[in-house]
Amino acid sequence: MENPPLATVRTIADLRARVREWRGQGLRIGFVPTMGALHDGHITLVRTAKTRCDKVVVSIFVNPTQFGPNEDFDAYPRNEAADLDRLVSAHADLAYLPTVDIMYPPGTSTTVNVTGLTERLCGAARPGHFQGVTTVVTKLLLQVLPDAAFFGEKDYQQLKTITRMARDLDIPAEIAGVPTVREADGLALSSRNVYLSPTQRQQALAIPRTLQALAQRLAGGADAGPHLRWGIDELLRGGFDSVDYLELCDAEDLTPLTHVGARPARLIVAARIGKTRLLDNIGVGPI
Ligand code: PAF
C-alpha cells in the first residue's frame, strides 16, 4: 500500500489551521513531540498514537533550553530529510518543524517549573534541564492542542514530570506513556546511542543486564542498599566511567525506596561511558 502524504508546517499559524480543520471534522488528534534523530522508539510512539487517534502530529525541535552550557546541543544528531522519510513510513499525518525564533521569540520571559519531581536524579546532574523540557512541552501542547500526547518510558522522570505538569496546569490532553523499545540484545533505543563506539556499544549492555539482575534481587522485598551498591560496581566493572545514579524509586512520585513494597517501584539509572550519558529504567514489584 502506498504511504499517505505527510504534510509539513513550520509556523504556529499553519499548524493551528491544519489541526483546526481536523478538529472541525470531529477527528481525535494525537501528538508526539521529538527532537528528531528518529529511531524505532519514536516510530513506536507514532504507531501507538496512530492506533488511538485519527491524526498524528509529530514535532521535531532540538530544544536549546533543555541543554546545559557544556552539553551536546551543537553535536546533537540532526537529519531532517531522514526523519521526514521515517515519519512517512510510520503514517504520521503532520510534521511540525518550528525554528528557535518561533519557539522563543525575542523577549520571551516565561518558564514552567515542576517542583518535587525534578530536583533529584537527572535534575541533580543537569540543572535547568527539566525547566527547559516542561517549558517547551507546555508551549508545544498549547500550539498543537492534542487530545493525547505520547512520551517514551525510557525518559521516565520526564514522563512523570510532564504528567504532573499537565495535571497541575489543567492542560486538556491525556499524557500517555509508551514502554521502552530495546535492541534485540536489550539496549534501550536512544538518539545518543550513535555516539557509542563499537566497544562502548557492547559495554553499554551492562545497563540492561544489571537492571534485570537487580529487579530479580529486589522483587521479594530485600533491603535495596547493598544490591544497588553491587549494581553500581557492576556498571563500572562493565566499562562505564561513572554512574550519576542507580536508585529504587516509587514509580509515581520517584521518591527513593529502601525496598520494594506494596506500591509499584522503578529501578532507574543514568551512567556515563566516554562522552555519552545513557538512561534506562524498569518496573519492579509490587510484592
Ligand atoms: O524527549 C525528548 O525528545 C524531549 O525532551 C522533548 C519531550 C521532545 C522535549 O524537547
XYZ file of C-alpha atoms and ligand atoms in Angstrom:
297
model
C 0.000 0.000 0.000
C 1.293 3.461 -0.837
C 2.270 5.674 2.074
C -0.197 8.533 2.684
C 1.153 12.075 2.226
C 2.875 13.777 5.162
C 2.195 17.493 5.402
C 4.919 19.734 6.843
C 4.329 23.043 8.637
C 6.857 25.408 10.144
C 4.723 28.135 11.765
C 2.222 28.099 14.640
C -0.449 29.644 12.373
C -0.106 26.893 9.740
C -0.061 24.201 12.438
C -3.222 25.580 14.049
C -5.026 25.927 10.710
C -4.391 22.261 9.905
C -5.382 20.984 13.366
C -8.487 23.221 13.401
C -9.642 21.669 10.134
C -9.285 18.135 11.556
C -10.977 19.099 14.769
C -13.861 20.569 12.755
C -14.281 17.110 11.219
C -14.573 15.638 14.724
C -11.219 13.843 14.498
C -9.120 12.877 17.528
C -5.630 14.391 17.446
C -2.511 12.631 18.774
C 0.832 14.359 19.291
C 4.395 13.020 19.510
C 6.964 15.670 20.465
C 10.539 14.781 19.433
C 13.965 16.306 18.963
C 14.433 14.402 15.690
C 17.170 11.788 15.112
C 14.180 9.458 14.957
C 14.692 5.800 15.820
C 12.334 2.855 16.286
C 11.402 4.121 19.764
C 9.954 7.309 18.230
C 8.303 5.321 15.457
C 6.627 3.153 18.107
C 5.281 6.346 19.707
C 3.860 7.411 16.323
C 2.349 3.993 15.642
C 0.831 3.847 19.147
C -0.611 7.340 18.658
C -1.998 6.215 15.319
C -3.868 3.304 16.946
C -5.501 5.642 19.458
C -6.075 8.783 17.374
C -7.312 9.682 13.881
C -4.496 12.114 13.049
C -0.962 12.267 14.434
C 1.181 15.387 14.624
C 4.940 14.964 15.236
C 7.111 17.911 16.186
C 10.842 17.972 15.515
C 12.609 20.652 17.518
C 16.022 20.376 19.165
C 15.167 22.482 22.182
C 18.163 24.595 23.235
C 16.775 25.424 26.692
C 16.970 21.824 27.921
C 20.722 21.532 27.236
C 23.305 22.820 29.724
C 26.180 25.047 28.528
C 28.608 22.097 28.355
C 26.157 19.601 26.892
C 25.687 18.257 23.362
C 23.229 20.803 21.851
C 25.531 21.605 18.889
C 26.543 17.965 18.368
C 23.010 16.575 18.816
C 22.262 14.448 15.695
C 20.078 16.298 13.156
C 18.809 14.824 9.898
C 15.531 16.360 8.792
C 15.260 14.522 5.455
C 15.775 11.066 7.015
C 13.363 11.948 9.857
C 10.639 13.001 7.413
C 11.095 9.764 5.441
C 10.659 7.758 8.627
C 7.511 9.711 9.511
C 6.034 8.979 6.076
C 6.593 5.230 6.595
C 5.076 5.449 10.092
C 1.960 7.110 8.615
C 2.266 10.316 10.635
C -0.074 12.978 9.249
C 1.706 16.235 10.027
C 5.305 17.191 10.833
C 5.734 20.453 12.747
C 9.245 21.898 12.452
C 9.445 25.244 14.241
C 12.640 27.309 14.424
C 14.204 28.597 17.646
C 12.852 32.091 16.825
C 9.321 30.752 16.545
C 9.527 28.862 19.816
C 11.386 31.592 21.694
C 10.782 34.990 20.063
C 12.920 37.825 21.449
C 11.519 38.990 24.771
C 10.279 35.530 25.848
C 10.398 35.540 29.651
C 8.035 32.816 30.888
C 9.121 29.401 32.070
C 7.292 26.383 33.518
C 8.822 24.671 36.529
C 7.611 21.497 38.242
C 8.933 21.216 41.784
C 9.355 17.997 43.749
C 9.812 15.606 40.833
C 12.670 17.402 39.087
C 15.378 18.234 41.633
C 16.801 14.735 42.018
C 18.044 12.059 39.582
C 18.619 13.712 36.165
C 17.719 17.116 37.658
C 20.739 16.932 40.004
C 23.172 16.207 37.171
C 21.521 18.586 34.662
C 20.436 21.821 36.390
C 17.763 23.631 34.356
C 17.132 20.617 32.114
C 13.600 19.870 33.296
C 12.579 23.516 33.266
C 13.630 23.562 29.598
C 11.621 20.398 28.930
C 8.459 21.466 30.770
C 8.515 24.936 29.209
C 8.860 23.643 25.646
C 6.347 20.820 26.146
C 3.788 23.271 27.586
C 4.291 25.517 24.558
C 4.051 22.597 22.136
C 0.886 21.283 23.825
C -0.704 24.744 23.634
C 0.327 25.104 19.999
C -0.956 21.682 18.890
C -3.839 21.302 21.405
C -3.910 17.498 21.008
C -6.330 15.101 22.666
C -3.394 12.890 23.697
C 0.402 13.263 23.729
C 2.774 10.269 23.717
C 6.096 10.011 25.580
C 8.547 7.117 25.933
C 9.058 5.473 29.337
C 12.800 5.460 28.587
C 12.869 9.050 29.907
C 10.874 8.034 32.952
C 11.474 11.141 35.075
C 10.490 13.294 32.095
C 7.266 11.283 31.614
C 6.287 11.612 35.283
C 7.170 15.319 35.337
C 5.106 16.072 32.223
C 2.183 14.042 33.581
C 2.253 16.095 36.792
C 2.637 19.359 34.855
C -0.366 18.639 32.620
C -2.445 17.779 35.665
C -1.357 20.842 37.676
C -1.883 23.259 34.764
C -5.206 21.684 33.682
C -3.804 21.066 30.214
C -6.637 19.201 28.489
C -4.528 16.458 26.903
C -4.062 12.875 28.051
C -0.349 12.208 28.688
C 0.331 8.642 27.572
C 3.487 6.687 28.484
C 4.733 4.087 25.985
C 7.065 1.206 27.026
C 10.754 1.497 26.115
C 11.799 -0.043 22.807
C 15.001 -2.112 23.021
C 17.503 -3.608 20.603
C 17.390 -7.432 20.446
C 20.258 -7.544 22.992
C 18.394 -5.336 25.491
C 19.934 -1.881 24.953
C 17.264 0.827 25.197
C 16.961 2.821 21.955
C 18.219 6.383 22.287
C 19.246 9.075 19.806
C 22.500 9.275 21.773
C 23.425 5.631 21.052
C 25.005 6.900 17.790
C 27.782 8.447 19.922
C 28.912 4.978 21.127
C 31.965 3.283 19.585
C 31.510 -0.453 18.814
C 33.319 -1.310 22.079
C 31.212 1.123 24.110
C 28.062 -0.228 22.429
C 28.945 -3.690 23.835
C 29.853 -2.268 27.245
C 26.551 -0.374 27.372
C 24.771 -3.729 27.749
C 25.877 -3.659 31.377
C 22.876 -1.367 31.964
C 20.014 -3.698 30.916
C 21.903 -6.693 32.355
C 22.322 -5.002 35.742
C 18.742 -3.683 35.851
C 17.349 -7.152 35.139
C 19.558 -8.743 37.818
C 18.571 -6.065 40.344
C 14.868 -6.445 39.576
C 15.163 -10.138 40.431
C 17.204 -9.482 43.570
C 14.799 -6.811 44.864
C 11.407 -8.182 43.798
C 10.975 -10.125 47.060
C 11.407 -7.030 49.278
C 15.151 -7.285 50.073
C 16.991 -4.252 51.532
C 17.938 -2.340 48.364
C 21.103 -0.579 49.638
C 23.686 -3.392 49.261
C 22.187 -4.560 45.967
C 22.268 -1.048 44.486
C 25.934 -0.725 45.541
C 26.584 -4.056 43.813
C 24.782 -2.678 40.730
C 26.966 0.446 40.609
C 30.124 -1.710 40.833
C 28.760 -3.962 38.118
C 28.277 -0.980 35.769
C 31.790 0.310 36.488
C 33.270 -3.178 36.004
C 31.296 -3.440 32.758
C 33.052 -0.389 31.293
C 31.059 2.668 32.456
C 33.246 5.587 33.588
C 30.778 6.875 36.172
C 27.254 6.348 37.451
C 25.188 9.510 38.029
C 22.593 7.487 39.918
C 21.185 4.000 40.299
C 18.102 4.042 42.516
C 14.985 2.200 43.512
C 12.123 4.733 43.435
C 8.401 4.916 43.895
C 7.070 4.528 40.352
C 4.745 7.551 40.652
C 6.430 10.235 42.757
C 10.030 8.991 42.290
C 10.887 9.193 45.999
C 13.752 6.815 46.891
C 12.727 3.463 48.381
C 14.678 1.190 50.707
C 12.828 -1.881 49.438
C 10.020 -2.958 47.114
C 6.709 -2.875 48.975
C 3.035 -2.780 48.121
C 3.264 0.050 45.554
C 4.853 -0.215 42.085
C 8.562 0.631 42.146
C 11.044 1.561 39.432
C 14.755 0.909 39.110
C 16.238 3.924 37.387
C 19.780 4.617 36.197
C 21.937 7.218 34.431
C 25.563 6.348 33.685
C 28.344 7.755 31.535
C 30.552 5.952 29.076
C 33.099 8.196 27.344
C 31.184 11.369 26.469
C 27.814 9.607 26.329
C 25.269 9.633 29.133
C 22.774 6.766 28.951
C 19.459 6.409 30.792
C 17.318 3.369 31.458
C 14.700 2.090 33.912
C 12.469 -0.920 34.547
C 9.476 -1.659 36.763
C 9.765 -3.859 39.890
C 7.106 -5.348 42.165
C 4.818 -4.699 43.934
C 5.171 -7.722 46.233
O 12.194 13.513 24.944
C 12.512 14.403 24.125
O 12.897 14.133 22.986
C 12.421 15.850 24.535
O 12.774 16.038 25.861
C 11.036 16.504 24.247
C 9.931 15.826 25.068
C 10.717 16.375 22.763
C 11.061 17.988 24.634
O 12.028 18.693 23.895
